[in-house]
Short mmCIF file of N, CA and C in Angstrom, two decimals:
data_model
loop_
_atom_site.label_atom_id
_atom_site.label_comp_id
_atom_site.label_asym_id
_atom_site.label_seq_id
_atom_site.Cartn_x
_atom_site.Cartn_y
_atom_site.Cartn_z
N MET A 1 0.84 -1.17 0.00
CA MET A 1 0.00 0.00 0.00
C MET A 1 0.89 1.24 0.00
N LYS A 2 0.54 2.16 -0.81
CA LYS A 2 1.32 3.40 -0.97
C LYS A 2 0.93 4.38 0.13
N SER A 3 1.92 4.92 0.83
CA SER A 3 1.62 5.88 1.89
C SER A 3 1.54 7.30 1.32
N THR A 4 0.65 8.05 1.89
CA THR A 4 0.47 9.45 1.48
C THR A 4 1.37 10.32 2.33
N PRO A 5 2.20 11.15 1.68
CA PRO A 5 3.07 12.02 2.49
C PRO A 5 2.24 13.01 3.31
N ALA A 6 2.77 13.33 4.45
CA ALA A 6 2.10 14.29 5.33
C ALA A 6 2.13 15.67 4.67
N PRO A 7 1.05 16.44 4.80
CA PRO A 7 1.05 17.78 4.21
C PRO A 7 2.13 18.66 4.85
N VAL A 8 2.73 19.47 4.01
CA VAL A 8 3.76 20.39 4.50
C VAL A 8 3.06 21.58 5.12
N PRO A 9 3.38 21.90 6.38
CA PRO A 9 2.72 23.06 6.98
C PRO A 9 3.14 24.35 6.30
N VAL A 10 2.17 25.19 6.08
CA VAL A 10 2.43 26.48 5.45
C VAL A 10 2.58 27.52 6.55
N PRO A 11 3.74 28.21 6.59
CA PRO A 11 3.90 29.23 7.64
C PRO A 11 2.93 30.38 7.41
N PRO A 12 2.54 31.05 8.48
CA PRO A 12 1.65 32.20 8.30
C PRO A 12 2.31 33.26 7.44
N LEU A 13 1.48 33.97 6.69
CA LEU A 13 1.98 35.02 5.79
C LEU A 13 2.77 36.06 6.56
N ALA A 14 2.26 36.48 7.69
CA ALA A 14 2.95 37.47 8.50
C ALA A 14 2.79 37.07 9.96
N PRO A 15 3.89 36.70 10.61
CA PRO A 15 3.76 36.35 12.02
C PRO A 15 3.24 37.54 12.81
N LEU A 16 2.54 37.21 13.86
CA LEU A 16 1.98 38.26 14.69
C LEU A 16 3.08 39.18 15.19
N CYS A 17 2.88 40.47 15.04
CA CYS A 17 3.85 41.44 15.54
C CYS A 17 3.30 42.02 16.84
N ASN A 18 4.22 42.43 17.69
CA ASN A 18 3.84 42.92 19.01
C ASN A 18 3.76 44.43 19.10
N THR A 19 4.32 45.12 18.11
CA THR A 19 4.27 46.58 18.10
C THR A 19 3.96 47.07 16.68
N SER A 20 3.48 48.29 16.59
CA SER A 20 3.21 48.87 15.28
C SER A 20 4.48 48.94 14.44
N GLU A 21 5.60 49.26 15.09
CA GLU A 21 6.88 49.37 14.37
C GLU A 21 7.29 48.01 13.80
N GLU A 22 7.10 46.93 14.55
CA GLU A 22 7.41 45.60 14.03
C GLU A 22 6.55 45.30 12.80
N CYS A 23 5.28 45.65 12.88
CA CYS A 23 4.37 45.42 11.75
C CYS A 23 4.82 46.21 10.53
N GLN A 24 5.24 47.46 10.73
CA GLN A 24 5.71 48.28 9.62
C GLN A 24 6.94 47.66 8.97
N HIS A 25 7.89 47.18 9.80
CA HIS A 25 9.09 46.54 9.26
C HIS A 25 8.74 45.29 8.48
N GLN A 26 7.79 44.50 9.01
CA GLN A 26 7.37 43.29 8.30
C GLN A 26 6.71 43.64 6.97
N LEU A 27 5.86 44.66 6.98
CA LEU A 27 5.19 45.08 5.75
C LEU A 27 6.22 45.49 4.70
N LEU A 28 7.17 46.32 5.08
CA LEU A 28 8.20 46.74 4.14
C LEU A 28 8.99 45.56 3.61
N ALA A 29 9.37 44.64 4.50
CA ALA A 29 10.16 43.47 4.09
C ALA A 29 9.37 42.59 3.12
N LYS A 30 8.11 42.36 3.42
CA LYS A 30 7.28 41.51 2.54
C LYS A 30 7.10 42.17 1.18
N LEU A 31 6.78 43.46 1.16
CA LEU A 31 6.61 44.15 -0.12
C LEU A 31 7.92 44.17 -0.91
N LYS A 32 9.02 44.50 -0.25
CA LYS A 32 10.31 44.61 -0.95
C LYS A 32 10.82 43.25 -1.43
N SER A 33 10.29 42.17 -0.89
CA SER A 33 10.69 40.84 -1.38
C SER A 33 10.18 40.64 -2.81
N GLY A 34 9.19 41.44 -3.21
CA GLY A 34 8.61 41.29 -4.54
C GLY A 34 7.64 40.14 -4.64
N GLN A 35 7.42 39.44 -3.55
CA GLN A 35 6.54 38.26 -3.58
C GLN A 35 5.13 38.57 -3.08
N PHE A 36 4.93 39.75 -2.47
CA PHE A 36 3.63 40.08 -1.89
C PHE A 36 3.21 41.48 -2.30
N ALA A 37 1.90 41.70 -2.28
CA ALA A 37 1.33 43.01 -2.59
C ALA A 37 0.00 43.14 -1.87
N LEU A 38 -0.54 44.35 -1.86
CA LEU A 38 -1.87 44.60 -1.33
C LEU A 38 -2.81 44.84 -2.50
N TYR A 39 -3.98 44.22 -2.45
CA TYR A 39 -4.96 44.35 -3.53
C TYR A 39 -6.31 44.72 -2.96
N SER A 40 -7.10 45.36 -3.77
CA SER A 40 -8.51 45.52 -3.46
C SER A 40 -9.25 45.67 -4.78
N SER A 41 -10.47 45.21 -4.78
CA SER A 41 -11.31 45.38 -5.96
C SER A 41 -12.76 45.43 -5.50
N ASP A 42 -13.53 46.12 -6.29
CA ASP A 42 -14.96 46.23 -6.05
C ASP A 42 -15.61 46.62 -7.36
N LYS A 43 -16.88 46.98 -7.32
CA LYS A 43 -17.59 47.31 -8.55
C LYS A 43 -17.02 48.55 -9.24
N GLU A 44 -16.24 49.35 -8.51
CA GLU A 44 -15.69 50.58 -9.09
C GLU A 44 -14.30 50.40 -9.69
N GLY A 45 -13.63 49.28 -9.41
CA GLY A 45 -12.32 49.09 -10.01
C GLY A 45 -11.43 48.14 -9.26
N TYR A 46 -10.17 48.16 -9.64
CA TYR A 46 -9.16 47.25 -9.14
C TYR A 46 -7.93 48.05 -8.75
N ARG A 47 -7.35 47.74 -7.58
CA ARG A 47 -6.20 48.49 -7.09
C ARG A 47 -5.11 47.53 -6.60
N THR A 48 -3.86 47.89 -6.87
CA THR A 48 -2.71 47.10 -6.43
C THR A 48 -1.65 48.03 -5.87
N LEU A 49 -1.14 47.68 -4.69
CA LEU A 49 0.01 48.38 -4.12
C LEU A 49 1.12 47.35 -4.05
N CYS A 50 2.24 47.64 -4.73
CA CYS A 50 3.30 46.64 -4.85
C CYS A 50 4.68 47.31 -4.89
N TYR A 51 5.69 46.46 -4.88
CA TYR A 51 7.08 46.89 -5.07
C TYR A 51 7.50 46.31 -6.41
N TYR A 52 7.63 47.17 -7.40
CA TYR A 52 7.85 46.74 -8.77
C TYR A 52 9.05 47.49 -9.34
N HIS A 53 10.03 46.74 -9.80
CA HIS A 53 11.28 47.33 -10.30
C HIS A 53 11.87 48.30 -9.29
N ALA A 54 11.96 47.85 -8.05
CA ALA A 54 12.57 48.60 -6.94
C ALA A 54 11.86 49.91 -6.62
N THR A 55 10.56 49.96 -6.89
CA THR A 55 9.77 51.16 -6.63
C THR A 55 8.40 50.76 -6.08
N PHE A 56 7.95 51.46 -5.05
CA PHE A 56 6.60 51.24 -4.55
C PHE A 56 5.62 51.92 -5.50
N LEU A 57 4.62 51.18 -5.96
CA LEU A 57 3.61 51.72 -6.86
C LEU A 57 2.22 51.40 -6.35
N PHE A 58 1.31 52.33 -6.55
CA PHE A 58 -0.10 52.09 -6.33
C PHE A 58 -0.76 52.27 -7.69
N VAL A 59 -1.31 51.19 -8.24
CA VAL A 59 -1.91 51.20 -9.58
C VAL A 59 -3.40 50.95 -9.42
N ALA A 60 -4.20 51.82 -10.02
CA ALA A 60 -5.65 51.69 -9.93
C ALA A 60 -6.28 51.84 -11.31
N VAL A 61 -7.22 50.95 -11.60
CA VAL A 61 -7.98 51.01 -12.84
C VAL A 61 -9.44 50.88 -12.46
N GLY A 62 -10.25 51.81 -12.96
CA GLY A 62 -11.67 51.76 -12.61
C GLY A 62 -12.52 52.61 -13.51
N ASP A 63 -13.74 52.79 -13.08
CA ASP A 63 -14.71 53.57 -13.86
C ASP A 63 -14.25 55.00 -14.09
N ASP A 64 -13.50 55.55 -13.14
CA ASP A 64 -13.06 56.94 -13.24
C ASP A 64 -11.75 57.10 -13.99
N GLY A 65 -11.16 56.01 -14.47
CA GLY A 65 -9.92 56.10 -15.21
C GLY A 65 -8.83 55.24 -14.61
N THR A 66 -7.62 55.53 -15.01
CA THR A 66 -6.44 54.77 -14.60
C THR A 66 -5.45 55.71 -13.94
N SER A 67 -4.83 55.23 -12.85
CA SER A 67 -3.82 56.06 -12.20
C SER A 67 -2.67 55.20 -11.71
N VAL A 68 -1.50 55.82 -11.69
CA VAL A 68 -0.30 55.21 -11.13
C VAL A 68 0.31 56.23 -10.18
N LEU A 69 0.50 55.80 -8.94
CA LEU A 69 1.10 56.66 -7.93
C LEU A 69 2.41 56.02 -7.51
N ARG A 70 3.51 56.76 -7.65
CA ARG A 70 4.82 56.28 -7.22
C ARG A 70 5.05 56.81 -5.82
N LEU A 71 5.31 55.89 -4.90
CA LEU A 71 5.58 56.25 -3.50
C LEU A 71 7.09 56.13 -3.30
N PRO A 72 7.81 57.27 -3.25
CA PRO A 72 9.26 57.27 -3.40
C PRO A 72 10.08 56.72 -2.23
N THR A 73 9.54 56.67 -1.02
CA THR A 73 10.35 56.21 0.12
C THR A 73 9.51 55.30 1.01
N ASP A 74 10.21 54.60 1.90
CA ASP A 74 9.53 53.75 2.87
C ASP A 74 8.55 54.56 3.70
N GLU A 75 8.97 55.73 4.13
CA GLU A 75 8.14 56.58 4.98
C GLU A 75 6.88 57.04 4.26
N VAL A 76 7.02 57.40 2.99
CA VAL A 76 5.87 57.83 2.20
C VAL A 76 4.90 56.66 2.03
N LEU A 77 5.43 55.48 1.73
CA LEU A 77 4.58 54.30 1.60
C LEU A 77 3.81 54.02 2.89
N LEU A 78 4.52 54.00 4.02
CA LEU A 78 3.87 53.72 5.30
C LEU A 78 2.80 54.76 5.61
N GLY A 79 3.09 56.02 5.33
CA GLY A 79 2.10 57.07 5.56
C GLY A 79 0.88 56.90 4.68
N TYR A 80 1.11 56.54 3.42
CA TYR A 80 0.00 56.33 2.49
C TYR A 80 -0.88 55.17 2.93
N VAL A 81 -0.27 54.05 3.27
CA VAL A 81 -1.02 52.87 3.72
C VAL A 81 -1.79 53.21 5.00
N TRP A 82 -1.14 53.93 5.91
CA TRP A 82 -1.78 54.29 7.17
C TRP A 82 -3.02 55.16 6.94
N ARG A 83 -2.90 56.16 6.08
CA ARG A 83 -4.03 57.06 5.83
C ARG A 83 -5.22 56.32 5.22
N GLN A 84 -4.93 55.25 4.47
CA GLN A 84 -6.00 54.48 3.85
C GLN A 84 -6.69 53.54 4.85
N SER A 85 -6.05 53.29 6.00
CA SER A 85 -6.53 52.24 6.91
C SER A 85 -6.84 52.70 8.33
N ALA A 86 -6.33 53.84 8.74
CA ALA A 86 -6.34 54.23 10.16
C ALA A 86 -7.54 55.08 10.53
N TYR A 87 -8.69 54.50 10.45
CA TYR A 87 -9.89 55.22 10.84
C TYR A 87 -10.93 54.22 11.33
N LYS A 88 -11.90 54.74 12.00
CA LYS A 88 -13.03 53.92 12.41
C LYS A 88 -14.27 54.80 12.38
N LEU A 89 -15.40 54.16 12.21
CA LEU A 89 -16.66 54.88 12.25
C LEU A 89 -17.16 54.88 13.69
N VAL A 90 -17.55 56.06 14.17
CA VAL A 90 -18.10 56.17 15.51
C VAL A 90 -19.44 56.90 15.42
N LEU A 91 -20.32 56.57 16.32
CA LEU A 91 -21.63 57.20 16.36
C LEU A 91 -21.55 58.46 17.21
N VAL A 92 -21.83 59.61 16.60
CA VAL A 92 -21.80 60.90 17.29
C VAL A 92 -23.13 61.59 17.02
N ASP A 93 -23.87 61.86 18.08
CA ASP A 93 -25.16 62.54 17.97
C ASP A 93 -26.09 61.86 16.96
N GLY A 94 -26.08 60.53 16.98
CA GLY A 94 -26.97 59.77 16.10
C GLY A 94 -26.50 59.63 14.68
N GLN A 95 -25.29 60.13 14.36
CA GLN A 95 -24.74 60.02 13.01
C GLN A 95 -23.36 59.40 13.07
N TYR A 96 -23.05 58.58 12.07
CA TYR A 96 -21.72 57.99 11.99
C TYR A 96 -20.75 58.98 11.39
N LYS A 97 -19.58 59.08 12.01
CA LYS A 97 -18.52 59.98 11.53
C LYS A 97 -17.19 59.23 11.57
N TRP A 98 -16.28 59.66 10.70
CA TRP A 98 -14.94 59.07 10.69
C TRP A 98 -14.16 59.58 11.89
N ASN A 99 -13.44 58.69 12.54
CA ASN A 99 -12.59 59.06 13.68
C ASN A 99 -11.19 58.51 13.41
N TYR A 100 -10.22 59.38 13.45
CA TYR A 100 -8.84 58.98 13.18
C TYR A 100 -8.00 58.92 14.46
N ASP A 101 -8.61 59.14 15.59
CA ASP A 101 -7.91 59.14 16.87
C ASP A 101 -7.95 57.73 17.46
N LEU A 102 -6.98 56.90 17.09
CA LEU A 102 -6.95 55.51 17.52
C LEU A 102 -6.07 55.33 18.75
N THR A 103 -6.44 54.39 19.59
CA THR A 103 -5.60 54.04 20.74
C THR A 103 -4.40 53.24 20.24
N GLU A 104 -3.40 53.06 21.09
CA GLU A 104 -2.22 52.27 20.69
C GLU A 104 -2.64 50.85 20.31
N ALA A 105 -3.58 50.27 21.06
CA ALA A 105 -4.05 48.92 20.75
C ALA A 105 -4.75 48.88 19.40
N GLU A 106 -5.54 49.92 19.09
CA GLU A 106 -6.22 49.98 17.80
C GLU A 106 -5.22 50.18 16.66
N LYS A 107 -4.18 50.97 16.92
CA LYS A 107 -3.14 51.16 15.90
C LYS A 107 -2.45 49.84 15.59
N LEU A 108 -2.09 49.09 16.65
CA LEU A 108 -1.45 47.79 16.44
C LEU A 108 -2.38 46.85 15.68
N GLU A 109 -3.62 46.82 16.06
CA GLU A 109 -4.60 45.96 15.39
C GLU A 109 -4.73 46.35 13.91
N THR A 110 -4.70 47.65 13.63
CA THR A 110 -4.79 48.12 12.25
C THR A 110 -3.58 47.65 11.44
N TRP A 111 -2.36 47.81 11.99
CA TRP A 111 -1.16 47.36 11.28
C TRP A 111 -1.18 45.85 11.09
N GLN A 112 -1.64 45.10 12.08
CA GLN A 112 -1.74 43.65 11.94
C GLN A 112 -2.73 43.30 10.82
N GLY A 113 -3.84 44.04 10.75
CA GLY A 113 -4.81 43.82 9.69
C GLY A 113 -4.25 44.10 8.31
N ILE A 114 -3.41 45.12 8.21
CA ILE A 114 -2.77 45.43 6.93
C ILE A 114 -1.89 44.26 6.50
N LEU A 115 -1.10 43.73 7.45
CA LEU A 115 -0.25 42.58 7.13
C LEU A 115 -1.07 41.38 6.69
N GLU A 116 -2.20 41.16 7.33
CA GLU A 116 -3.05 40.01 6.98
C GLU A 116 -3.64 40.14 5.58
N ARG A 117 -3.73 41.37 5.07
CA ARG A 117 -4.28 41.58 3.73
C ARG A 117 -3.26 41.34 2.62
N LEU A 118 -2.00 41.16 2.96
CA LEU A 118 -1.00 40.88 1.93
C LEU A 118 -1.36 39.60 1.19
N SER A 119 -1.15 39.62 -0.12
CA SER A 119 -1.40 38.46 -0.97
C SER A 119 -0.19 38.26 -1.87
N PRO A 120 -0.03 37.04 -2.40
CA PRO A 120 1.09 36.81 -3.33
C PRO A 120 0.99 37.74 -4.54
N PHE A 121 2.13 38.26 -4.95
CA PHE A 121 2.21 39.10 -6.14
C PHE A 121 2.41 38.17 -7.32
N THR A 122 1.29 37.64 -7.81
CA THR A 122 1.32 36.60 -8.83
C THR A 122 1.76 37.17 -10.18
N GLU A 123 2.06 36.25 -11.09
CA GLU A 123 2.48 36.65 -12.44
C GLU A 123 1.38 37.45 -13.13
N SER A 124 0.14 37.06 -12.96
CA SER A 124 -0.96 37.79 -13.62
C SER A 124 -1.08 39.20 -13.04
N LYS A 125 -0.84 39.36 -11.76
CA LYS A 125 -0.92 40.69 -11.16
C LYS A 125 0.28 41.53 -11.57
N GLN A 126 1.42 40.89 -11.77
CA GLN A 126 2.58 41.62 -12.28
C GLN A 126 2.31 42.09 -13.71
N ARG A 127 1.63 41.26 -14.52
CA ARG A 127 1.28 41.66 -15.88
C ARG A 127 0.31 42.84 -15.87
N PHE A 128 -0.61 42.85 -14.89
CA PHE A 128 -1.54 43.97 -14.76
C PHE A 128 -0.76 45.27 -14.53
N VAL A 129 0.20 45.25 -13.62
CA VAL A 129 1.00 46.45 -13.32
C VAL A 129 1.82 46.83 -14.55
N ALA A 130 2.49 45.85 -15.16
CA ALA A 130 3.32 46.14 -16.33
C ALA A 130 2.48 46.69 -17.49
N GLY A 131 1.30 46.13 -17.70
CA GLY A 131 0.43 46.61 -18.77
C GLY A 131 -0.04 48.03 -18.54
N THR A 132 -0.35 48.35 -17.30
CA THR A 132 -0.79 49.70 -16.97
C THR A 132 0.35 50.70 -17.19
N LEU A 133 1.55 50.32 -16.76
CA LEU A 133 2.71 51.19 -16.98
C LEU A 133 3.00 51.36 -18.47
N ALA A 134 2.82 50.30 -19.24
CA ALA A 134 3.05 50.38 -20.69
C ALA A 134 2.07 51.35 -21.36
N GLU A 135 0.82 51.36 -20.87
CA GLU A 135 -0.15 52.32 -21.41
C GLU A 135 0.28 53.75 -21.17
N PHE A 136 0.82 54.02 -19.99
CA PHE A 136 1.30 55.37 -19.69
C PHE A 136 2.56 55.69 -20.50
N ALA A 137 3.41 54.70 -20.72
CA ALA A 137 4.63 54.93 -21.50
C ALA A 137 4.29 55.33 -22.94
N LYS A 138 3.21 54.78 -23.48
CA LYS A 138 2.78 55.14 -24.84
C LYS A 138 2.44 56.63 -24.94
N LEU A 139 1.92 57.18 -23.85
CA LEU A 139 1.58 58.60 -23.85
C LEU A 139 2.81 59.49 -23.97
N ALA A 140 3.94 58.99 -23.46
CA ALA A 140 5.17 59.78 -23.48
C ALA A 140 5.95 59.63 -24.79
N ALA A 141 5.58 58.65 -25.60
CA ALA A 141 6.30 58.41 -26.84
C ALA A 141 6.04 59.56 -27.82
N PRO A 142 7.09 59.95 -28.57
CA PRO A 142 6.90 61.02 -29.56
C PRO A 142 5.89 60.59 -30.63
N GLN A 143 5.13 61.54 -31.09
CA GLN A 143 4.11 61.27 -32.12
C GLN A 143 4.68 61.36 -33.49
#
């Protein structure tokens, strides 16, 4: 009888970090490895934040058009990701409002959530980024 090999355990994408700074370092390391990226999509479009050709890029394609944002430094990238994620809805006088005043525990939880959203930067997603950049390069070509 042929034995079935035991499944190889898959390590977690991002080990739990104990501080916001640890999470930021892990995020930068994962992105700079070129193997991971952040994605989102909905009925309005598709967005990718990745490290492509040694540059942080945010590429978005949707109903409102196409955009490429180059984030030139680690600090700019971290600030950009933070601004997109560091808020909560709170009920004030019967209405929900955005609140950006997070506790240290909420900040850590937010950074951990960002790490959990990392996905493999697959070949098809790399083609998406390359294709979008190629479209912009055509605009710069002499006529």
